[in-house]
Short mmCIF file of C-alpha atoms (C1' of nucleotides) in Angstrom, two decimals:
data_model
loop_
_atom_site.label_atom_id
_atom_site.label_comp_id
_atom_site.label_asym_id
_atom_site.label_seq_id
_atom_site.Cartn_x
_atom_site.Cartn_y
_atom_site.Cartn_z
CA MET A 1 127.78 -4.80 14.00
CA THR A 2 130.58 -5.46 16.43
CA ASN A 3 130.33 -9.24 16.05
CA ASP A 4 130.71 -11.34 12.97
CA PRO A 5 130.22 -15.04 13.66
CA SER A 6 131.65 -16.09 10.32
CA THR A 7 135.06 -14.45 10.45
CA SER A 8 135.85 -14.45 14.16
CA THR A 9 136.19 -16.96 16.93
CA ARG A 10 133.99 -17.02 19.99
CA GLY A 11 136.88 -15.69 22.02
CA GLU A 12 137.36 -12.76 19.72
CA ARG A 13 133.67 -11.99 19.92
CA ARG A 14 133.70 -12.17 23.69
CA ARG A 15 136.65 -9.81 23.73
CA ALA A 16 134.91 -7.46 21.33
CA ARG A 17 131.81 -7.43 23.51
CA THR A 18 133.84 -6.51 26.59
CA ARG A 19 135.55 -3.74 24.71
CA SER A 20 132.26 -2.49 23.40
CA ARG A 21 130.74 -2.41 26.89
CA LEU A 22 133.73 -0.43 28.12
CA VAL A 23 133.45 2.09 25.31
CA GLY A 24 129.70 2.46 25.84
CA ALA A 25 130.11 2.98 29.56
CA ALA A 26 132.91 5.47 28.94
CA GLN A 27 130.80 7.40 26.44
CA SER A 28 127.96 7.87 28.89
CA LEU A 29 130.22 8.69 31.83
CA PHE A 30 132.35 11.11 29.84
CA ALA A 31 129.15 12.74 28.60
CA GLU A 32 127.87 13.09 32.15
CA GLN A 33 131.02 14.15 33.97
CA GLY A 34 133.81 14.77 31.52
CA VAL A 35 136.93 12.70 31.13
CA GLU A 36 138.98 13.91 34.06
CA ALA A 37 136.21 13.49 36.59
CA THR A 38 135.63 9.89 35.54
CA ALA A 39 137.66 7.17 37.25
CA ILE A 40 138.58 4.05 35.33
CA ALA A 41 136.90 2.00 38.06
CA ALA A 42 133.66 3.86 37.36
CA ILE A 43 133.87 2.81 33.72
CA THR A 44 134.45 -0.87 34.48
CA GLU A 45 131.73 -0.77 37.08
CA ARG A 46 129.14 0.66 34.72
CA ALA A 47 130.28 -1.77 32.04
CA ASP A 48 129.92 -4.55 34.61
CA VAL A 49 133.39 -5.75 33.82
CA GLY A 50 136.28 -6.63 36.09
CA PHE A 51 138.52 -3.70 36.84
CA GLY A 52 141.68 -5.28 35.49
CA SER A 53 140.01 -6.06 32.16
CA PHE A 54 140.22 -2.42 31.29
CA TYR A 55 143.92 -2.78 30.70
CA ASN A 56 143.36 -5.66 28.31
CA HIS A 57 141.83 -3.14 25.95
CA PHE A 58 143.20 0.29 26.72
CA GLU A 59 146.39 1.60 28.22
CA SER A 60 144.95 4.78 29.67
CA LYS A 61 141.88 6.92 30.07
CA GLU A 62 143.01 9.10 27.19
CA GLU A 63 143.06 6.08 24.93
CA ILE A 64 139.50 5.07 25.71
CA ALA A 65 138.44 8.70 25.40
CA GLU A 66 139.75 8.70 21.87
CA ALA A 67 137.90 5.48 21.09
CA ALA A 68 134.72 6.74 22.75
CA LEU A 69 134.69 9.88 20.65
CA ALA A 70 135.77 8.19 17.43
CA GLU A 71 133.07 5.54 17.66
CA ALA A 72 130.34 8.01 18.53
CA VAL A 73 131.35 10.29 15.69
CA ASP A 74 131.71 7.48 13.17
CA ALA A 75 128.19 6.35 13.85
CA GLN A 76 126.82 9.84 13.28
CA LYS A 77 129.01 10.48 10.26
CA LEU A 78 127.30 7.73 8.34
CA ALA A 79 123.88 9.27 8.83
CA LEU A 80 125.16 12.75 8.08
CA PHE A 81 127.09 11.86 4.95
CA GLU A 82 124.07 10.12 3.56
CA LEU A 83 122.07 13.30 4.01
CA ILE A 84 124.58 15.57 2.31
CA ASP A 85 125.55 13.07 -0.33
CA GLU A 86 123.63 14.54 -3.24
CA LEU A 87 123.93 18.19 -2.33
CA THR A 88 126.10 20.31 -4.59
CA ASP A 89 125.81 23.76 -3.06
CA PRO A 90 128.43 24.11 -0.29
CA ALA A 91 126.04 26.44 1.54
CA GLU A 92 123.46 23.68 1.72
CA VAL A 93 126.05 21.13 2.79
CA VAL A 94 127.37 23.21 5.65
CA ALA A 95 123.89 24.29 6.75
CA LEU A 96 122.72 20.71 6.78
CA ALA A 97 125.71 19.49 8.74
CA HIS A 98 125.13 22.11 11.42
CA ALA A 99 121.39 21.55 11.48
CA PHE A 100 122.05 17.85 11.84
CA LEU A 101 124.40 18.27 14.78
CA VAL A 102 122.17 20.71 16.63
CA GLY A 103 119.37 18.25 16.03
CA GLN A 104 121.45 15.39 17.40
CA ALA A 105 122.07 17.34 20.59
CA ILE A 106 118.31 17.31 21.11
CA VAL A 107 117.64 13.77 20.00
CA ASP A 108 120.71 12.10 21.50
CA PRO A 109 121.95 14.17 24.45
CA THR A 110 124.57 11.58 25.34
CA PHE A 111 126.20 12.17 21.99
CA GLY A 112 125.75 15.90 22.34
CA TRP A 113 127.32 16.06 25.77
CA LEU A 114 130.17 13.85 24.67
CA LEU A 115 131.06 16.30 21.91
CA VAL A 116 130.65 19.31 24.14
CA ARG A 117 132.57 17.89 27.11
CA LEU A 118 135.40 16.66 24.94
CA ASP A 119 135.96 20.18 23.74
CA ALA A 120 138.32 20.20 26.67
CA SER A 121 140.37 17.55 24.95
CA HIS A 122 139.67 19.56 21.84
CA ARG A 123 142.31 18.14 19.54
CA LEU A 124 140.39 14.90 19.46
CA LEU A 125 137.30 16.72 18.38
CA ILE A 126 138.99 18.81 15.74
CA ARG A 127 140.50 15.69 14.26
CA ALA A 128 137.22 13.78 14.39
CA LEU A 129 135.07 16.37 12.67
CA GLY A 130 137.50 18.82 11.17
CA GLY A 131 138.56 17.10 7.98
CA ARG A 132 135.33 17.21 6.10
CA ALA A 133 134.23 20.53 7.58
CA ARG A 134 137.40 22.24 6.41
CA GLN A 135 136.99 20.91 2.90
CA ASP A 136 133.40 22.10 2.67
CA ILE A 137 134.49 25.56 3.68
CA ARG A 138 137.28 25.65 1.13
CA ASP A 139 134.89 24.41 -1.54
CA GLY A 140 132.44 27.16 -0.70
CA ILE A 141 135.12 29.81 -0.92
CA ALA A 142 136.46 28.42 -4.18
CA ALA A 143 132.97 28.41 -5.66
CA GLY A 144 132.52 32.04 -4.68
CA ARG A 145 129.66 30.95 -2.49
CA PHE A 146 131.31 32.07 0.76
CA LEU A 147 132.90 35.48 1.18
CA THR A 148 135.22 34.71 4.08
CA ALA A 149 138.86 35.46 3.44
CA ASP A 150 140.52 32.92 5.72
CA PRO A 151 139.20 29.35 5.68
CA GLU A 152 140.90 28.45 8.96
CA VAL A 153 139.37 31.33 10.87
CA THR A 154 136.05 30.39 9.33
CA PHE A 155 136.49 26.79 10.37
CA PHE A 156 137.18 27.62 14.00
CA ALA A 157 134.53 30.32 14.16
CA THR A 158 131.79 28.12 12.73
CA GLY A 159 132.89 25.14 14.81
CA GLY A 160 132.99 27.17 17.99
CA ALA A 161 129.58 28.65 17.30
CA LEU A 162 128.16 25.19 16.69
CA LEU A 163 129.60 23.71 19.87
CA LEU A 164 128.40 26.46 22.15
CA VAL A 165 124.95 26.47 20.56
CA MET A 166 124.80 22.70 21.07
CA ARG A 167 125.81 23.18 24.66
CA ALA A 168 123.13 25.82 25.20
CA VAL A 169 120.60 23.45 23.70
CA LEU A 170 121.71 20.69 26.07
CA ASP A 171 121.46 23.07 28.98
CA GLY A 172 117.92 23.92 27.89
CA ASP A 173 118.86 27.56 27.49
CA LEU A 174 117.46 28.06 24.00
CA GLY A 175 113.92 28.55 22.77
CA ASP A 176 112.23 27.37 19.59
CA ASP A 177 114.07 26.15 16.54
CA PRO A 178 117.62 26.68 17.74
CA GLY A 179 118.86 24.69 14.74
CA LEU A 180 117.06 26.97 12.32
CA ARG A 181 118.27 30.13 14.01
CA HIS A 182 121.80 28.85 14.23
CA CYS A 183 121.82 27.99 10.53
CA GLU A 184 120.67 31.46 9.61
CA GLY A 185 123.53 32.98 11.58
CA LEU A 186 125.97 30.49 10.15
CA LEU A 187 125.01 31.20 6.55
CA ARG A 188 125.24 34.92 7.13
CA MET A 189 128.68 34.48 8.66
CA LEU A 190 129.79 32.64 5.57
CA GLY A 191 128.55 35.50 3.40
CA VAL A 192 125.63 33.78 1.72
CA PRO A 193 123.36 36.51 0.29
CA GLU A 194 120.66 37.60 2.70
CA GLY A 195 117.94 36.72 0.21
CA GLU A 196 118.89 33.04 0.34
CA VAL A 197 119.61 32.66 4.04
CA ALA A 198 116.15 31.91 5.37
CA ASP A 199 115.36 29.52 2.56
CA ILE A 200 118.51 27.41 2.81
CA ALA A 201 118.32 27.31 6.59
CA GLN A 202 114.74 26.15 6.42
CA ARG A 203 115.46 23.40 3.92
CA ALA A 204 118.43 22.16 5.93
CA ASN A 205 116.41 21.95 9.10
CA ALA A 206 113.48 20.33 7.39
CA ALA A 207 115.81 17.64 6.10
CA VAL A 208 116.97 16.71 9.57
CA ALA A 209 113.64 17.15 11.32
CA PRO A 210 112.32 14.10 13.17
CA GLY A 211 110.38 12.01 10.70
CA ALA A 212 112.62 13.02 7.83
CA GLY A 213 114.64 9.84 7.98
CA VAL A 214 117.05 10.46 10.85
CA GLY A 215 115.44 7.93 13.12
CA ASP A 216 116.78 6.41 16.32
CA PRO A 217 115.70 8.78 19.03
CA GLY A 218 116.76 7.87 22.54
CA ARG A 219 119.88 5.92 21.74
CA MET B 1 145.99 48.11 44.04
CA THR B 2 145.37 45.25 46.40
CA ASN B 3 146.85 47.14 49.35
CA ASP B 4 145.75 50.38 50.90
CA PRO B 5 147.99 51.44 53.79
CA SER B 6 145.53 54.06 55.00
CA THR B 7 142.42 51.95 55.51
CA SER B 8 143.85 48.56 56.43
CA THR B 9 146.12 47.13 59.06
CA ARG B 10 149.43 45.49 58.32
CA GLY B 11 147.87 42.12 59.08
CA GLU B 12 145.11 42.67 56.58
CA ARG B 13 147.62 43.66 53.98
CA ARG B 14 149.72 40.60 54.64
CA ARG B 15 146.62 38.48 54.30
CA ALA B 16 145.67 40.24 51.08
CA ARG B 17 149.14 39.64 49.66
CA THR B 18 148.93 35.94 50.41
CA ARG B 19 145.55 35.72 48.79
CA SER B 20 146.77 37.64 45.79
CA ARG B 21 149.75 35.31 45.36
CA LEU B 22 147.42 32.32 45.51
CA VAL B 23 145.10 33.77 42.89
CA GLY B 24 148.01 34.67 40.62
CA ALA B 25 149.52 31.21 40.91
CA ALA B 26 146.12 29.64 40.28
CA GLN B 27 145.57 31.78 37.20
CA SER B 28 148.80 30.70 35.59
CA LEU B 29 148.40 27.04 36.55
CA PHE B 30 144.77 26.88 35.41
CA ALA B 31 145.83 28.54 32.17
CA GLU B 32 148.56 25.96 31.66
CA GLN B 33 146.79 22.80 32.73
CA GLY B 34 143.15 23.48 33.39
CA VAL B 35 141.45 23.38 36.76
CA GLU B 36 141.03 19.67 37.27
CA ALA B 37 144.62 18.82 36.45
CA THR B 38 145.92 21.35 38.97
CA ALA B 39 146.42 20.19 42.57
CA ILE B 40 145.96 22.65 45.39
CA ALA B 41 149.47 21.87 46.54
CA ALA B 42 150.75 22.99 43.15
CA ILE B 43 149.05 26.34 43.64
CA THR B 44 150.50 26.93 47.11
CA GLU B 45 153.89 25.82 45.91
CA ARG B 46 153.97 28.23 42.99
CA ALA B 47 152.63 30.96 45.26
CA ASP B 48 155.41 30.07 47.72
CA VAL B 49 152.90 29.82 50.50
CA GLY B 50 152.32 27.13 53.10
CA PHE B 51 149.90 24.49 51.98
CA GLY B 52 147.47 24.97 54.83
CA SER B 53 147.21 28.69 54.14
CA PHE B 54 145.14 27.91 51.11
CA TYR B 55 142.22 27.08 53.35
CA ASN B 56 142.49 30.41 55.11
CA HIS B 57 141.34 31.98 51.87
CA PHE B 58 139.38 29.45 49.87
CA GLU B 59 137.31 26.42 50.72
CA SER B 60 137.90 24.53 47.50
CA LYS B 61 139.53 24.59 44.12
CA GLU B 62 136.27 25.67 42.54
CA GLU B 63 136.20 28.70 44.74
CA ILE B 64 139.66 29.87 43.76
CA ALA B 65 138.82 29.11 40.13
CA GLU B 66 135.94 31.52 40.38
CA ALA B 67 138.17 34.17 41.92
CA ALA B 68 140.92 33.56 39.38
CA LEU B 69 138.55 34.07 36.47
CA ALA B 70 136.69 36.98 38.01
CA GLU B 71 139.86 38.91 38.78
CA ALA B 72 141.37 38.29 35.38
CA VAL B 73 138.18 39.35 33.64
CA ASP B 74 137.65 42.40 35.81
CA ALA B 75 141.07 43.69 34.94
CA GLN B 76 140.40 43.33 31.23
CA LYS B 77 136.88 44.70 31.47
CA LEU B 78 138.19 48.07 32.56
CA ALA B 79 140.38 48.39 29.50
CA LEU B 80 137.67 47.13 27.18
CA PHE B 81 134.87 49.31 28.54
CA GLU B 82 137.04 52.34 28.15
CA LEU B 83 137.54 51.50 24.50
CA ILE B 84 133.85 51.03 23.74
CA ASP B 85 132.69 53.80 25.97
CA GLU B 86 131.96 56.40 23.31
CA LEU B 87 130.77 54.08 20.56
CA THR B 88 127.11 54.24 19.69
CA ASP B 89 126.80 51.72 16.88
CA PRO B 90 126.21 48.24 18.38
CA ALA B 91 128.05 46.76 15.41
CA GLU B 92 131.14 48.71 16.33
CA VAL B 93 130.82 47.83 19.98
CA VAL B 94 130.58 44.10 19.36
CA ALA B 95 133.31 44.15 16.75
CA LEU B 96 135.61 45.99 19.07
CA ALA B 97 134.95 43.69 21.96
CA HIS B 98 135.80 40.67 19.85
CA ALA B 99 138.83 42.31 18.30
CA PHE B 100 139.98 43.21 21.79
CA LEU B 101 139.68 39.68 23.10
CA VAL B 102 141.37 38.07 20.12
CA GLY B 103 144.09 40.65 20.56
CA GLN B 104 144.41 39.81 24.23
CA ALA B 105 144.91 36.15 23.40
CA ILE B 106 147.98 37.22 21.47
CA VAL B 107 149.28 39.82 23.89
CA ASP B 108 148.48 38.02 27.15
CA PRO B 109 148.36 34.28 26.51
CA THR B 110 147.91 33.52 30.19
CA PHE B 111 144.64 35.41 30.13
CA GLY B 112 143.69 33.82 26.84
CA TRP B 113 144.34 30.29 28.03
CA LEU B 114 142.51 30.95 31.26
CA LEU B 115 139.38 31.91 29.33
CA VAL B 116 139.71 29.04 26.92
CA ARG B 117 140.46 26.39 29.55
CA LEU B 118 137.66 27.55 31.79
CA ASP B 119 135.20 26.93 29.04
CA ALA B 120 135.03 23.54 30.69
CA SER B 121 133.61 25.20 33.75
CA HIS B 122 131.67 27.28 31.27
CA ARG B 123 129.02 28.72 33.58
CA LEU B 124 131.69 30.83 35.24
CA LEU B 125 132.68 32.23 31.89
CA ILE B 126 129.16 32.93 30.72
CA ARG B 127 128.50 34.79 33.92
CA ALA B 128 131.74 36.73 33.74
CA LEU B 129 131.39 37.97 30.18
CA GLY B 130 127.80 37.30 29.27
CA GLY B 131 125.95 40.20 30.83
CA ARG B 132 127.27 42.99 28.71
CA ALA B 133 127.58 40.89 25.58
CA ARG B 134 123.91 39.90 25.72
CA GLN B 135 122.85 43.51 26.10
CA ASP B 136 124.93 44.64 23.16
CA ILE B 137 123.30 42.00 21.01
CA ARG B 138 119.81 42.98 22.09
CA ASP B 139 120.62 46.62 21.46
CA GLY B 140 121.80 45.82 17.97
CA ILE B 141 118.66 43.88 17.19
CA ALA B 142 116.44 46.62 18.62
CA ALA B 143 118.25 49.22 16.54
CA GLY B 144 117.68 47.15 13.41
CA ARG B 145 121.43 46.89 13.07
CA PHE B 146 121.52 43.10 13.49
CA LEU B 147 119.22 40.78 11.58
CA THR B 148 119.37 37.77 13.86
CA ALA B 149 116.02 36.57 15.12
CA ASP B 150 117.02 35.03 18.44
CA PRO B 151 119.40 36.99 20.69
CA GLU B 152 120.25 33.95 22.81
CA VAL B 153 121.28 31.84 19.85
CA THR B 154 123.29 34.79 18.63
CA PHE B 155 124.94 35.19 21.99
CA PHE B 156 126.08 31.59 22.18
CA ALA B 157 127.06 31.41 18.52
CA THR B 158 129.18 34.55 18.66
CA GLY B 159 130.68 33.58 22.01
CA GLY B 160 131.53 30.10 20.83
CA ALA B 161 133.09 31.43 17.66
CA LEU B 162 135.19 33.87 19.66
CA LEU B 163 136.43 31.26 22.12
CA LEU B 164 137.47 28.76 19.50
CA VAL B 165 139.16 31.43 17.40
CA MET B 166 141.03 32.56 20.52
CA ARG B 167 142.05 29.01 21.16
CA ALA B 168 143.26 28.56 17.60
CA VAL B 169 145.27 31.75 17.98
CA LEU B 170 146.82 30.43 21.19
CA ASP B 171 147.66 27.17 19.48
CA GLY B 172 149.34 29.14 16.72
CA ASP B 173 147.00 27.67 14.14
CA LEU B 174 145.95 30.90 12.48
CA GLY B 175 147.70 33.12 9.98
CA ASP B 176 147.70 36.87 9.62
CA ASP B 177 145.18 39.17 11.21
CA PRO B 178 142.99 36.58 12.86
CA GLY B 179 141.22 39.36 14.77
CA LEU B 180 140.33 41.17 11.58
CA ARG B 181 139.12 38.03 9.84
CA HIS B 182 137.12 36.98 12.85
CA CYS B 183 135.44 40.36 13.06
CA GLU B 184 134.42 40.21 9.43
CA GLY B 185 132.76 36.85 9.98
CA LEU B 186 131.18 38.06 13.19
CA LEU B 187 129.67 41.14 11.57
CA ARG B 188 128.33 39.08 8.69
CA MET B 189 126.79 36.64 11.14
CA LEU B 190 125.01 39.50 12.84
CA GLY B 191 123.63 40.64 9.51
CA VAL B 192 125.57 43.86 9.11
CA PRO B 193 125.38 44.88 5.42
CA GLU B 194 128.27 43.51 3.38
CA GLY B 195 129.27 46.99 2.29
CA GLU B 196 130.09 47.97 5.88
CA VAL B 197 131.72 44.78 7.09
CA ALA B 198 135.30 45.33 6.03
CA ASP B 199 135.31 48.92 7.18
CA ILE B 200 133.95 48.31 10.67
CA ALA B 201 136.18 45.28 11.19
CA GLN B 202 139.19 47.29 10.19
CA ARG B 203 138.40 50.18 12.51
CA ALA B 204 137.77 47.83 15.42
CA ASN B 205 141.07 46.09 14.93
CA ALA B 206 142.96 49.31 14.47
CA ALA B 207 141.58 50.53 17.77
CA VAL B 208 142.97 47.56 19.67
CA ALA B 209 146.21 47.25 17.71
CA PRO B 210 149.41 47.44 19.77
CA GLY B 211 150.32 51.07 20.14
CA ALA B 212 146.71 52.18 20.12
CA GLY B 213 146.55 52.50 23.87
CA VAL B 214 146.06 48.95 25.09
CA GLY B 215 149.48 48.65 26.62
CA ASP B 216 150.80 46.07 29.06
CA PRO B 217 152.18 43.32 26.85
CA GLY B 218 153.64 40.35 28.64
CA ARG B 219 151.61 40.54 31.82
"C1'" DA C 1 147.44 -24.79 26.04
"C1'" DT C 2 146.13 -20.23 25.36
"C1'" DT C 3 143.78 -16.12 26.09
"C1'" DA C 4 140.49 -13.16 28.61
"C1'" DT C 5 138.63 -11.83 32.71
"C1'" DC C 6 138.46 -11.17 37.58
"C1'" DT C 7 140.06 -10.12 42.48
"C1'" DA C 8 143.13 -8.07 45.50
"C1'" DT C 9 146.55 -4.81 46.55
"C1'" DA C 10 150.86 -1.85 46.52
"C1'" DG C 11 152.16 2.65 45.68
"C1'" DA C 12 151.21 7.19 44.34
"C1'" DT C 13 148.37 11.07 44.61
"C1'" DC C 14 145.53 14.59 46.72
"C1'" DT C 15 142.39 16.85 50.07
"C1'" DA C 16 141.30 18.63 54.44
"C1'" DT C 17 142.47 19.20 59.16
"C1'" DA C 18 145.04 19.48 63.60
"C1'" DG C 19 148.47 21.53 66.11
"C1'" DA C 20 152.79 24.29 66.23
"C1'" DT C 21 155.10 28.51 64.97
"C1'" DA C 22 155.39 33.22 63.62
"C1'" DA C 23 153.68 37.90 62.96
"C1'" DT C 24 150.67 41.68 64.32
"C1'" DG C 25 147.73 44.69 67.53
"C1'" DC C 26 147.10 46.97 71.97
"C1'" DA D 1 145.94 38.15 72.94
"C1'" DT D 2 144.71 37.45 68.38
"C1'" DT D 3 145.18 36.17 63.77
"C1'" DA D 4 147.76 34.22 59.82
"C1'" DT D 5 150.81 31.04 58.24
"C1'" DC D 6 153.32 26.79 58.22
"C1'" DT D 7 154.40 21.70 58.88
"C1'" DA D 8 152.93 17.17 59.27
"C1'" DT D 9 149.67 13.65 58.57
"C1'" DA D 10 145.30 10.83 58.45
"C1'" DG D 11 142.07 9.23 55.32
"C1'" DA D 12 140.27 8.94 50.86
"C1'" DT D 13 140.97 8.32 46.20
"C1'" DC D 14 142.82 6.29 41.94
"C1'" DT D 15 146.06 3.86 38.81
"C1'" DA D 16 148.54 0.00 37.33
"C1'" DT D 17 149.98 -4.61 38.12
"C1'" DA D 18 150.41 -9.43 39.86
"C1'" DG D 19 148.43 -13.66 40.34
"C1'" DA D 20 144.22 -16.57 40.41
"C1'" DT D 21 140.15 -18.08 37.99
"C1'" DA D 22 137.33 -18.94 34.08
"C1'" DA D 23 136.39 -19.55 29.16
"C1'" DT D 24 137.84 -20.98 24.57
"C1'" DG D 25 140.58 -23.60 20.89
"C1'" DC D 26 142.60 -27.90 19.22
#
DNA sequence: ATTATCTATAGATCTATAGATAATGC
DNA sequence: ATTATCTATAGATCTATAGATAATGC
């Protein structure tokens, strides 16, 4: 994935491996402690890489934070986009995306904590996830499927709800089926008719349930 | 407010003033930069107080962060509780609380940023605001006014939505009437019938509008 | 020969404390 | 006499860089 013997030299591959170790170490440390509380030396140490090598790849902690988030999100995006690929109803798309992310917080806490902790750096997160989410909301409004008047308010409200629910899940503060319950609230917020809420929420959560094709537990 | 000539000595009042200056300086600095990025020396400097005096009042930055949040929230709680005092409908109570806080983000950005930036420290915030909010949600469910199945999920979802909407307001990313739009979404999320949503949201926002008795702009 | 990595360190913070100075209480 | 505040500083980080070592490319 990060190496390609045919189009790169051994040196390039070695370099890529070092970079990859740094990003992986940063992801787990940022997830555990947040960005500010993590020293660069802690990253190189966990990556088992010489301290100075850090600066061969990144100029600052902010820069590796951006890479750490972007790479984590990109990996998840693939799985998510595949799931929502064939859906046409914006309500189903949004429900599934939220169900997926709540599910990921359970299945891959490192990823979950990374998202939640980077809320501090916020702009990174909005950029990483916001593009598609915004469009889905606008689509839903245009299709008359969502009743909300202001797509931006809806974007921030749904995003904020998702992040704090994920955080509560990570903290172990929620009971059964947090993803299902969250989806129900989400769909109601969007203005989906009450008669459809339970059904769509259920389908979305069934689609992301373990065993439904979203493998790779642990990490 | 912080001084009481009749029941305290001059020394106690001097001490209280120093503490108060420290907390005020910490509030504005935490609002601007967050807790971790703020050095204790920066707090004493802005408070115009000797560096060592800090440790006469607080043992650590975390401790003053707790005080900074608690005092800011307590001040706002008074105003808010007065507004919701006579309301009986949980939907109106929750709507008004959210309208109030979105409004405060506009009117008193220092307070708004403090809340938003302390989301990092999160547990402080949940403790500061969570008690009453949880009860209001449970009341609404018990009264059949809210349709949500899990009060905890609802609590985190509504709280997260509020915080990110406040943050978007502070960033200047939202258009007209963000408080009104947010309340509409909030009420829908709770399952308040569509026919009542616009009306309740409007009343809640009218009640907290400038000139409706929630004075003290600026700070 | 070139490029990446590693080790060692200078310089810049930042925290917590010790001891001196100033203000209050009796 | 007591208590609070202030100044100065030791010790602990943490970042960014310089220079040495190791690995790759030709």
